[in-house]
PDB file of C-alpha atoms and ligand atoms in Angstrom:
ATOM      1  CA  MET J   1     -83.225  29.470 -48.469  1.00  0.00           C
ATOM      2  CA  TRP J   2     -81.846  26.944 -50.996  1.00  0.00           C
ATOM      3  CA  ARG J   3     -81.614  23.583 -49.226  1.00  0.00           C
ATOM      4  CA  ALA J   4     -79.443  20.548 -49.951  1.00  0.00           C
ATOM      5  CA  THR J   5     -80.013  17.234 -48.203  1.00  0.00           C
ATOM      6  CA  VAL J   6     -77.462  14.518 -48.917  1.00  0.00           C
ATOM      7  CA  LEU J   7     -78.027  10.836 -48.164  1.00  0.00           C
ATOM      8  CA  THR J   8     -74.723   9.026 -47.826  1.00  0.00           C
ATOM      9  CA  ILE J   9     -72.857   6.367 -45.876  1.00  0.00           C
ATOM     10  CA  PHE J  10     -69.984   8.880 -45.524  1.00  0.00           C
ATOM     11  CA  PRO J  11     -71.563  11.997 -43.963  1.00  0.00           C
ATOM     12  CA  GLU J  12     -68.127  12.950 -42.607  1.00  0.00           C
ATOM     13  CA  LEU J  13     -67.078  13.910 -46.163  1.00  0.00           C
ATOM     14  CA  PHE J  14     -69.405  16.946 -45.950  1.00  0.00           C
ATOM     15  CA  PRO J  15     -69.232  19.901 -46.200  1.00  0.00           C
ATOM     16  CA  GLY J  16     -65.663  19.246 -47.440  1.00  0.00           C
ATOM     17  CA  PRO J  17     -64.891  21.689 -50.230  1.00  0.00           C
ATOM     18  CA  LEU J  18     -68.404  23.139 -49.911  1.00  0.00           C
ATOM     19  CA  GLY J  19     -67.323  24.651 -46.599  1.00  0.00           C
ATOM     20  CA  ALA J  20     -64.630  26.823 -48.192  1.00  0.00           C
ATOM     21  CA  SER J  21     -64.476  29.891 -50.400  1.00  0.00           C
ATOM     22  CA  LEU J  22     -67.618  31.072 -52.207  1.00  0.00           C
ATOM     23  CA  ALA J  23     -69.929  28.266 -51.082  1.00  0.00           C
ATOM     24  CA  GLY J  24     -68.589  28.340 -47.525  1.00  0.00           C
ATOM     25  CA  LYS J  25     -69.114  32.075 -47.179  1.00  0.00           C
ATOM     26  CA  ALA J  26     -72.592  31.827 -48.637  1.00  0.00           C
ATOM     27  CA  TYR J  27     -73.336  29.033 -46.153  1.00  0.00           C
ATOM     28  CA  ALA J  28     -72.095  31.166 -43.259  1.00  0.00           C
ATOM     29  CA  ASN J  29     -74.291  33.996 -44.542  1.00  0.00           C
ATOM     30  CA  GLY J  30     -77.349  31.746 -44.521  1.00  0.00           C
ATOM     31  CA  LEU J  31     -77.863  31.764 -48.291  1.00  0.00           C
ATOM     32  CA  TRP J  32     -78.122  27.985 -48.437  1.00  0.00           C
ATOM     33  CA  SER J  33     -78.238  25.038 -46.061  1.00  0.00           C
ATOM     34  CA  LEU J  34     -76.731  21.579 -46.049  1.00  0.00           C
ATOM     35  CA  GLU J  35     -78.006  18.566 -44.150  1.00  0.00           C
ATOM     36  CA  THR J  36     -76.553  15.059 -44.319  1.00  0.00           C
ATOM     37  CA  LEU J  37     -78.315  11.857 -43.447  1.00  0.00           C
ATOM     38  CA  ASP J  38     -76.306   8.745 -42.651  1.00  0.00           C
ATOM     39  CA  ILE J  39     -77.963   5.925 -44.588  1.00  0.00           C
ATOM     40  CA  ARG J  40     -76.471   3.483 -42.100  1.00  0.00           C
ATOM     41  CA  ASP J  41     -78.722   4.915 -39.387  1.00  0.00           C
ATOM     42  CA  PHE J  42     -81.625   3.299 -41.235  1.00  0.00           C
ATOM     43  CA  ALA J  43     -80.189  -0.223 -41.285  1.00  0.00           C
ATOM     44  CA  THR J  44     -82.205  -2.754 -39.345  1.00  0.00           C
ATOM     45  CA  ASP J  45     -79.705  -5.452 -38.447  1.00  0.00           C
ATOM     46  CA  ARG J  46     -77.078  -5.321 -35.748  1.00  0.00           C
ATOM     47  CA  HIS J  47     -74.252  -5.060 -38.313  1.00  0.00           C
ATOM     48  CA  ARG J  48     -75.901  -1.909 -39.679  1.00  0.00           C
ATOM     49  CA  SER J  49     -75.554  -3.297 -43.197  1.00  0.00           C
ATOM     50  CA  VAL J  50     -76.696  -1.173 -46.111  1.00  0.00           C
ATOM     51  CA  ASP J  51     -75.649  -3.513 -48.938  1.00  0.00           C
ATOM     52  CA  ASP J  52     -75.933  -7.112 -50.075  1.00  0.00           C
ATOM     53  CA  THR J  53     -74.724  -9.336 -52.899  1.00  0.00           C
ATOM     54  CA  PRO J  54     -76.204  -8.826 -56.391  1.00  0.00           C
ATOM     55  CA  ALA J  55     -79.146 -11.002 -57.379  1.00  0.00           C
ATOM     56  CA  GLY J  56     -78.046 -13.195 -60.258  1.00  0.00           C
ATOM     57  CA  GLY J  57     -74.451 -13.159 -59.059  1.00  0.00           C
ATOM     58  CA  GLY J  58     -71.453 -11.108 -60.061  1.00  0.00           C
ATOM     59  CA  PRO J  59     -68.917  -8.919 -58.343  1.00  0.00           C
ATOM     60  CA  GLY J  60     -69.443  -6.256 -55.710  1.00  0.00           C
ATOM     61  CA  MET J  61     -72.313  -5.262 -53.506  1.00  0.00           C
ATOM     62  CA  ILE J  62     -75.614  -3.473 -54.096  1.00  0.00           C
ATOM     63  CA  MET J  63     -77.250  -0.914 -51.801  1.00  0.00           C
ATOM     64  CA  ARG J  64     -80.459  -2.302 -50.383  1.00  0.00           C
ATOM     65  CA  ALA J  65     -83.826  -0.835 -51.408  1.00  0.00           C
ATOM     66  CA  ASP J  66     -85.367  -1.312 -47.961  1.00  0.00           C
ATOM     67  CA  VAL J  67     -82.653   0.621 -46.102  1.00  0.00           C
ATOM     68  CA  LEU J  68     -82.449   3.361 -48.744  1.00  0.00           C
ATOM     69  CA  GLY J  69     -86.240   3.609 -48.767  1.00  0.00           C
ATOM     70  CA  GLN J  70     -86.322   4.234 -45.009  1.00  0.00           C
ATOM     71  CA  ALA J  71     -83.640   6.916 -45.350  1.00  0.00           C
ATOM     72  CA  ILE J  72     -85.400   8.677 -48.219  1.00  0.00           C
ATOM     73  CA  ASP J  73     -88.736   8.552 -46.407  1.00  0.00           C
ATOM     74  CA  ALA J  74     -87.149  10.302 -43.435  1.00  0.00           C
ATOM     75  CA  VAL J  75     -86.468  13.401 -45.548  1.00  0.00           C
ATOM     76  CA  ALA J  76     -89.118  16.090 -45.896  1.00  0.00           C
ATOM     77  CA  ASP J  77     -88.359  17.023 -49.500  1.00  0.00           C
ATOM     78  CA  GLY J  78     -90.553  20.127 -49.479  1.00  0.00           C
ATOM     79  CA  GLY J  79     -91.020  19.912 -53.234  1.00  0.00           C
ATOM     80  CA  ARG J  80     -87.316  19.474 -53.924  1.00  0.00           C
ATOM     81  CA  PRO J  81     -86.330  16.997 -56.648  1.00  0.00           C
ATOM     82  CA  ARG J  82     -84.942  13.707 -55.362  1.00  0.00           C
ATOM     83  CA  LEU J  83     -81.764  13.000 -57.264  1.00  0.00           C
ATOM     84  CA  LEU J  84     -79.706   9.830 -57.464  1.00  0.00           C
ATOM     85  CA  MET J  85     -76.093  10.406 -58.394  1.00  0.00           C
ATOM     86  CA  SER J  86     -75.490   7.816 -61.111  1.00  0.00           C
ATOM     87  CA  PRO J  87     -73.218   7.328 -64.133  1.00  0.00           C
ATOM     88  CA  ARG J  88     -76.326   6.132 -66.009  1.00  0.00           C
ATOM     89  CA  GLY J  89     -78.122   9.382 -65.355  1.00  0.00           C
ATOM     90  CA  ARG J  90     -79.006  12.370 -67.486  1.00  0.00           C
ATOM     91  CA  PRO J  91     -75.803  14.359 -67.970  1.00  0.00           C
ATOM     92  CA  LEU J  92     -75.675  17.440 -65.770  1.00  0.00           C
ATOM     93  CA  ASN J  93     -75.171  20.666 -67.714  1.00  0.00           C
ATOM     94  CA  GLN J  94     -75.346  24.370 -66.973  1.00  0.00           C
ATOM     95  CA  ALA J  95     -78.981  24.694 -68.088  1.00  0.00           C
ATOM     96  CA  TRP J  96     -80.043  21.996 -65.630  1.00  0.00           C
ATOM     97  CA  VAL J  97     -77.850  23.514 -62.913  1.00  0.00           C
ATOM     98  CA  ARG J  98     -79.587  26.866 -63.437  1.00  0.00           C
ATOM     99  CA  GLU J  99     -83.002  25.191 -63.181  1.00  0.00           C
ATOM    100  CA  LEU J 100     -82.004  23.440 -59.932  1.00  0.00           C
ATOM    101  CA  ALA J 101     -80.476  26.628 -58.509  1.00  0.00           C
ATOM    102  CA  GLN J 102     -83.723  28.510 -59.131  1.00  0.00           C
ATOM    103  CA  GLY J 103     -85.760  25.858 -57.320  1.00  0.00           C
ATOM    104  CA  PRO J 104     -86.047  25.170 -53.565  1.00  0.00           C
ATOM    105  CA  GLY J 105     -82.943  22.910 -53.485  1.00  0.00           C
ATOM    106  CA  VAL J 106     -82.177  19.222 -53.915  1.00  0.00           C
ATOM    107  CA  VAL J 107     -82.255  15.904 -52.125  1.00  0.00           C
ATOM    108  CA  ALA J 108     -79.238  13.925 -53.368  1.00  0.00           C
ATOM    109  CA  VAL J 109     -78.765  10.194 -52.827  1.00  0.00           C
ATOM    110  CA  CYS J 110     -75.156   9.005 -53.062  1.00  0.00           C
ATOM    111  CA  GLY J 111     -74.559   5.484 -54.278  1.00  0.00           C
ATOM    112  CA  ARG J 112     -71.575   3.348 -53.257  1.00  0.00           C
ATOM    113  CA  PHE J 113     -70.313  -0.142 -54.178  1.00  0.00           C
ATOM    114  CA  GLU J 114     -71.759  -1.340 -57.520  1.00  0.00           C
ATOM    115  CA  GLY J 115     -74.793   0.923 -57.208  1.00  0.00           C
ATOM    116  CA  VAL J 116     -78.314   0.725 -55.824  1.00  0.00           C
ATOM    117  CA  ASP J 117     -81.189  -1.747 -56.071  1.00  0.00           C
ATOM    118  CA  GLU J 118     -83.117  -0.728 -59.193  1.00  0.00           C
ATOM    119  CA  ARG J 119     -86.492  -0.851 -57.405  1.00  0.00           C
ATOM    120  CA  ILE J 120     -85.759   2.188 -55.263  1.00  0.00           C
ATOM    121  CA  ILE J 121     -85.466   4.442 -58.323  1.00  0.00           C
ATOM    122  CA  ALA J 122     -89.043   4.170 -59.578  1.00  0.00           C
ATOM    123  CA  ALA J 123     -90.555   3.568 -56.139  1.00  0.00           C
ATOM    124  CA  ARG J 124     -89.243   6.900 -54.803  1.00  0.00           C
ATOM    125  CA  GLY J 125     -89.195   8.803 -58.095  1.00  0.00           C
ATOM    126  CA  LEU J 126     -85.439   9.329 -58.096  1.00  0.00           C
ATOM    127  CA  VAL J 127     -84.022  11.324 -61.001  1.00  0.00           C
ATOM    128  CA  GLU J 128     -80.653   9.914 -62.039  1.00  0.00           C
ATOM    129  CA  VAL J 129     -77.945  12.536 -62.565  1.00  0.00           C
ATOM    130  CA  SER J 130     -74.525  11.898 -64.094  1.00  0.00           C
ATOM    131  CA  ILE J 131     -71.653  14.355 -63.836  1.00  0.00           C
ATOM    132  CA  GLY J 132     -69.764  12.772 -66.735  1.00  0.00           C
ATOM    133  CA  ASP J 133     -68.874   9.629 -68.609  1.00  0.00           C
ATOM    134  CA  TYR J 134     -66.502   8.123 -66.083  1.00  0.00           C
ATOM    135  CA  VAL J 135     -67.064   6.062 -62.955  1.00  0.00           C
ATOM    136  CA  LEU J 136     -66.463   7.421 -59.458  1.00  0.00           C
ATOM    137  CA  ALA J 137     -66.150   5.258 -56.372  1.00  0.00           C
ATOM    138  CA  GLY J 138     -69.192   6.928 -54.866  1.00  0.00           C
ATOM    139  CA  GLY J 139     -71.845   9.580 -55.366  1.00  0.00           C
ATOM    140  CA  GLU J 140     -70.483  11.999 -52.735  1.00  0.00           C
ATOM    141  CA  LEU J 141     -68.087  13.860 -55.023  1.00  0.00           C
ATOM    142  CA  ALA J 142     -70.770  13.972 -57.708  1.00  0.00           C
ATOM    143  CA  ALA J 143     -73.238  15.487 -55.222  1.00  0.00           C
ATOM    144  CA  MET J 144     -70.622  18.060 -54.191  1.00  0.00           C
ATOM    145  CA  VAL J 145     -70.049  18.985 -57.822  1.00  0.00           C
ATOM    146  CA  LEU J 146     -73.771  19.468 -58.364  1.00  0.00           C
ATOM    147  CA  ILE J 147     -74.260  21.473 -55.164  1.00  0.00           C
ATOM    148  CA  ASP J 148     -71.200  23.653 -55.855  1.00  0.00           C
ATOM    149  CA  ALA J 149     -72.456  24.457 -59.355  1.00  0.00           C
ATOM    150  CA  CYS J 150     -75.927  25.346 -58.010  1.00  0.00           C
ATOM    151  CA  VAL J 151     -74.825  27.347 -54.979  1.00  0.00           C
ATOM    152  CA  ARG J 152     -72.669  29.782 -56.971  1.00  0.00           C
ATOM    153  CA  LEU J 153     -75.783  30.755 -58.946  1.00  0.00           C
ATOM    154  CA  ILE J 154     -77.912  31.555 -55.895  1.00  0.00           C
ATOM    155  CA  PRO J 155     -78.542  35.318 -55.878  1.00  0.00           C
ATOM    156  CA  GLY J 156     -76.082  37.068 -53.590  1.00  0.00           C
ATOM    157  CA  VAL J 157     -73.440  34.318 -53.683  1.00  0.00           C
ATOM    158  CA  MET J 158     -71.303  35.722 -56.468  1.00  0.00           C
ATOM    159  CA  GLY J 159     -70.042  39.270 -56.215  1.00  0.00           C
ATOM    160  CA  LYS J 160     -71.704  40.443 -59.371  1.00  0.00           C
ATOM    161  CA  VAL J 161     -75.021  38.955 -60.441  1.00  0.00           C
ATOM    162  CA  SER J 162     -73.837  39.234 -64.025  1.00  0.00           C
ATOM    163  CA  SER J 163     -70.834  36.982 -63.558  1.00  0.00           C
ATOM    164  CA  GLY J 164     -73.039  33.918 -63.977  1.00  0.00           C
ATOM    165  CA  GLU J 165     -74.623  35.153 -67.160  1.00  0.00           C
ATOM    166  CA  ASP J 166     -71.953  35.304 -69.828  1.00  0.00           C
ATOM    167  CA  GLU J 167     -69.722  32.451 -68.739  1.00  0.00           C
ATOM    168  CA  SER J 168     -69.125  29.065 -70.308  1.00  0.00           C
ATOM    169  CA  PHE J 169     -72.199  27.119 -71.496  1.00  0.00           C
ATOM    170  CA  SER J 170     -74.791  29.784 -70.702  1.00  0.00           C
ATOM    171  CA  ALA J 171     -75.470  30.161 -74.443  1.00  0.00           C
ATOM    172  CA  ASN J 172     -73.948  26.886 -75.666  1.00  0.00           C
ATOM    173  CA  LEU J 173     -70.613  28.676 -75.973  1.00  0.00           C
ATOM    174  CA  ILE J 174     -67.462  28.141 -73.955  1.00  0.00           C
ATOM    175  CA  GLU J 175     -65.806  31.210 -72.540  1.00  0.00           C
ATOM    176  CA  TYR J 176     -63.585  33.661 -74.429  1.00  0.00           C
ATOM    177  CA  PRO J 177     -59.959  34.080 -73.282  1.00  0.00           C
ATOM    178  CA  GLN J 178     -59.482  36.242 -70.195  1.00  0.00           C
ATOM    179  CA  PHE J 179     -56.537  38.457 -69.264  1.00  0.00           C
ATOM    180  CA  THR J 180     -55.463  40.653 -66.387  1.00  0.00           C
ATOM    181  CA  ARG J 181     -52.503  42.861 -65.499  1.00  0.00           C
ATOM    182  CA  PRO J 182     -49.600  43.025 -66.096  1.00  0.00           C
ATOM    183  CA  GLN J 183     -50.318  44.269 -69.580  1.00  0.00           C
ATOM    184  CA  MET J 184     -47.051  42.753 -70.861  1.00  0.00           C
ATOM    185  CA  TRP J 185     -45.834  39.401 -69.545  1.00  0.00           C
ATOM    186  CA  GLU J 186     -42.864  37.430 -70.943  1.00  0.00           C
ATOM    187  CA  GLY J 187     -43.179  39.441 -74.133  1.00  0.00           C
ATOM    188  CA  LEU J 188     -46.888  38.598 -74.453  1.00  0.00           C
ATOM    189  CA  ALA J 189     -49.310  41.522 -74.618  1.00  0.00           C
ATOM    190  CA  ILE J 190     -52.997  41.605 -73.737  1.00  0.00           C
ATOM    191  CA  PRO J 191     -54.949  41.855 -77.039  1.00  0.00           C
ATOM    192  CA  GLU J 192     -55.184  45.492 -77.995  1.00  0.00           C
ATOM    193  CA  VAL J 193     -58.961  45.546 -78.366  1.00  0.00           C
ATOM    194  CA  LEU J 194     -59.331  44.755 -74.634  1.00  0.00           C
ATOM    195  CA  MET J 195     -57.304  47.861 -73.810  1.00  0.00           C
ATOM    196  CA  SER J 196     -59.256  50.066 -76.225  1.00  0.00           C
ATOM    197  CA  GLY J 197     -62.029  51.034 -73.831  1.00  0.00           C
ATOM    198  CA  ASP J 198     -64.531  50.475 -76.645  1.00  0.00           C
ATOM    199  CA  HIS J 199     -67.165  48.342 -74.951  1.00  0.00           C
ATOM    200  CA  GLY J 200     -68.891  47.399 -78.213  1.00  0.00           C
ATOM    201  CA  LYS J 201     -65.661  46.235 -79.822  1.00  0.00           C
ATOM    202  CA  VAL J 202     -64.728  44.283 -76.702  1.00  0.00           C
ATOM    203  CA  GLU J 203     -68.103  42.493 -76.732  1.00  0.00           C
ATOM    204  CA  ALA J 204     -67.773  41.658 -80.422  1.00  0.00           C
ATOM    205  CA  TRP J 205     -64.234  40.330 -79.941  1.00  0.00           C
ATOM    206  CA  ARG J 206     -65.285  38.193 -76.995  1.00  0.00           C
ATOM    207  CA  ARG J 207     -68.226  36.780 -78.897  1.00  0.00           C
ATOM    208  CA  ALA J 208     -66.024  35.951 -81.908  1.00  0.00           C
ATOM    209  CA  GLU J 209     -63.417  34.269 -79.698  1.00  0.00           C
ATOM    210  CA  ALA J 210     -66.038  32.264 -77.797  1.00  0.00           C
ATOM    211  CA  GLU J 211     -67.467  31.131 -81.136  1.00  0.00           C
ATOM    212  CA  ARG J 212     -64.024  30.195 -82.469  1.00  0.00           C
ATOM    213  CA  LEU J 213     -63.133  28.146 -79.379  1.00  0.00           C
ATOM    214  CA  THR J 214     -66.521  26.418 -79.301  1.00  0.00           C
ATOM    215  CA  ARG J 215     -66.234  25.520 -83.005  1.00  0.00           C
ATOM    216  CA  GLU J 216     -62.697  24.174 -82.480  1.00  0.00           C
ATOM    217  CA  ARG J 217     -63.172  22.316 -79.218  1.00  0.00           C
ATOM    218  CA  ARG J 218     -66.832  21.492 -78.766  1.00  0.00           C
ATOM    219  CA  PRO J 219     -68.572  20.539 -82.008  1.00  0.00           C
ATOM    220  CA  ASP J 220     -71.440  19.187 -79.869  1.00  0.00           C
ATOM    221  CA  LEU J 221     -72.139  22.614 -78.365  1.00  0.00           C
ATOM    222  CA  TRP J 222     -71.455  24.365 -81.670  1.00  0.00           C
ATOM    223  CA  ALA J 223     -74.187  22.308 -83.374  1.00  0.00           C
ATOM    224  CA  ALA J 224     -76.695  23.503 -80.760  1.00  0.00           C
ATOM    225  CA  TYR J 225     -75.529  27.145 -80.821  1.00  0.00           C
ATOM    226  CA  ARG J 226     -78.003  29.814 -81.895  1.00  0.00           C
ATOM    227  CA  PRO J 227     -76.403  33.241 -81.817  1.00  0.00           C
ATOM    228  CA  ALA J 228     -78.303  35.798 -79.775  1.00  0.00           C
ATOM    229  CA  PRO J 229     -77.965  39.476 -80.607  1.00  0.00           C
ATOM    230  CA  LEU J 230     -75.034  41.080 -78.823  1.00  0.00           C
ATOM    231  CA  PRO J 231     -76.198  42.798 -75.645  1.00  0.00           C
ATOM    232  CA  ARG J 232     -76.786  46.545 -75.945  1.00  0.00           C
ATOM    233  CA  THR J 233     -73.653  48.230 -74.778  1.00  0.00           C
ATOM    234  CA  ARG J 234     -73.536  51.211 -72.509  1.00  0.00           C
ATOM    235  CA  THR J 235     -72.483  53.369 -75.445  1.00  0.00           C
ATOM    236  CA  GLU J 236     -75.574  52.298 -77.429  1.00  0.00           C
ATOM    237  CA  VAL J 237     -77.928  52.703 -74.496  1.00  0.00           C
ATOM    238  CA  GLY J 238     -76.642  56.199 -73.930  1.00  0.00           C
ATOM    239  CA  ARG J 239     -76.612  57.119 -77.631  1.00  0.00           C
ATOM    240  CA  GLY J 240     -78.633  60.198 -78.457  1.00  0.00           C
ATOM    241  CA  LYS J 241     -78.713  61.436 -74.895  1.00  0.00           C
ATOM    242  CA  LYS J 242     -76.623  64.499 -74.706  1.00  0.00           C
ATOM    243  CA  GLY J 243     -73.572  64.334 -72.544  1.00  0.00           C
ATOM    244  CA  SER J 244     -73.713  60.544 -72.269  1.00  0.00           C
ATOM    245  CA  PRO J 245     -70.458  59.408 -70.760  1.00  0.00           C
ATOM    246  CA  LYS J 246     -68.209  57.382 -73.053  1.00  0.00           C
ATOM    247  CA  ARG J 247     -65.924  54.909 -71.335  1.00  0.00           C
TER     248      ARG J 247
HETATM  249  N1  SAH B   1     -71.549  -0.230 -61.278  1.00  0.00           N
HETATM  250  C1  SAH B   1     -71.958   1.093 -61.595  1.00  0.00           C
HETATM  251  C2  SAH B   1     -71.004   2.126 -61.032  1.00  0.00           C
HETATM  252  C3  SAH B   1     -71.102   2.292 -59.552  1.00  0.00           C
HETATM  253  S1  SAH B   1     -70.059   3.561 -58.949  1.00  0.00           S
HETATM  254  C4  SAH B   1     -72.054   1.255 -63.099  1.00  0.00           C
HETATM  255  O1  SAH B   1     -71.342   0.533 -63.815  1.00  0.00           O
HETATM  256  O2  SAH B   1     -72.807   2.093 -63.573  1.00  0.00           O
HETATM  257  C5  SAH B   1     -70.709   3.830 -57.338  1.00  0.00           C
HETATM  258  C6  SAH B   1     -71.569   5.061 -57.174  1.00  0.00           C
HETATM  259  O3  SAH B   1     -70.821   6.207 -57.504  1.00  0.00           O
HETATM  260  C7  SAH B   1     -72.798   5.124 -58.045  1.00  0.00           C
HETATM  261  O4  SAH B   1     -73.876   4.431 -57.474  1.00  0.00           O
HETATM  262  C8  SAH B   1     -73.073   6.627 -58.098  1.00  0.00           C
HETATM  263  O5  SAH B   1     -73.812   7.061 -56.973  1.00  0.00           O
HETATM  264  C9  SAH B   1     -71.678   7.215 -58.029  1.00  0.00           C
HETATM  265  N2  SAH B   1     -71.148   7.611 -59.341  1.00  0.00           N
HETATM  266  C10 SAH B   1     -70.151   7.027 -60.031  1.00  0.00           C
HETATM  267  N3  SAH B   1     -69.904   7.639 -61.181  1.00  0.00           N
HETATM  268  C11 SAH B   1     -70.760   8.690 -61.269  1.00  0.00           C
HETATM  269  C12 SAH B   1     -70.992   9.704 -62.233  1.00  0.00           C
HETATM  270  N4  SAH B   1     -70.293   9.766 -63.369  1.00  0.00           N
HETATM  271  N5  SAH B   1     -71.958  10.621 -61.978  1.00  0.00           N
HETATM  272  C13 SAH B   1     -72.687  10.560 -60.841  1.00  0.00           C
HETATM  273  N6  SAH B   1     -72.515   9.615 -59.891  1.00  0.00           N
HETATM  274  C14 SAH B   1     -71.559   8.677 -60.077  1.00  0.00           C
END
């Protein structure tokens, strides 16, 4: 079972959105587990303080290495990576999410205030993860984002295994436009090719659209894009076999 352990001073925020919908159902079905640890439980003074003023002066408070260290040491990581949610971290992307989802789970430390004492990072081998170039008030939402992205990739969580494969970022492309019924809405029709029933043409159109959107919107992804051959369609797989059904 994929396991998430979250270290936070706000354990009451969990499971939050992770308790609903896809992730919530998967949790109820025992496909993943979530455990929170209240960092405050590891404070040693009677005020249960987890933070102190920054050495060298300046605004805000810093989470203490000694308290965080006790909390981290109380977690049996079982080979799971120990992550520190941090705007300075390596940017989270779909490739990293896939790697984490395929592993045993994560231990995620949530910062608050101005951040954490630098010494804890190296001393406990924390890997800093950023969910984007903006600053949140705390690591909890970042940890939820990471866990949500991982959980949906756990086998059995999404209806179709394939739905994780050809979506945004899986090949450095963002997703092609999607449509559903009604076929005509406010005078706007679904592109004809999608109604053609020709699986090969549909795949080619989707690929071309994904490439166009990536080129237009995400030059960074476009620069890293290496086109893979289009997947063999059902028509091609069946070609040559007599009586192969055409859809
Ligand atoms: N003073 C820090 C920001 C602290 S924000 C700085 O300038 O870098 C407080 C906490 O929120 C951080 O310790 C981290 O755990 C979390 N956090 C904020 N922004 C984040 C982001 N983009 N990704 C991941 N975690 C973030």
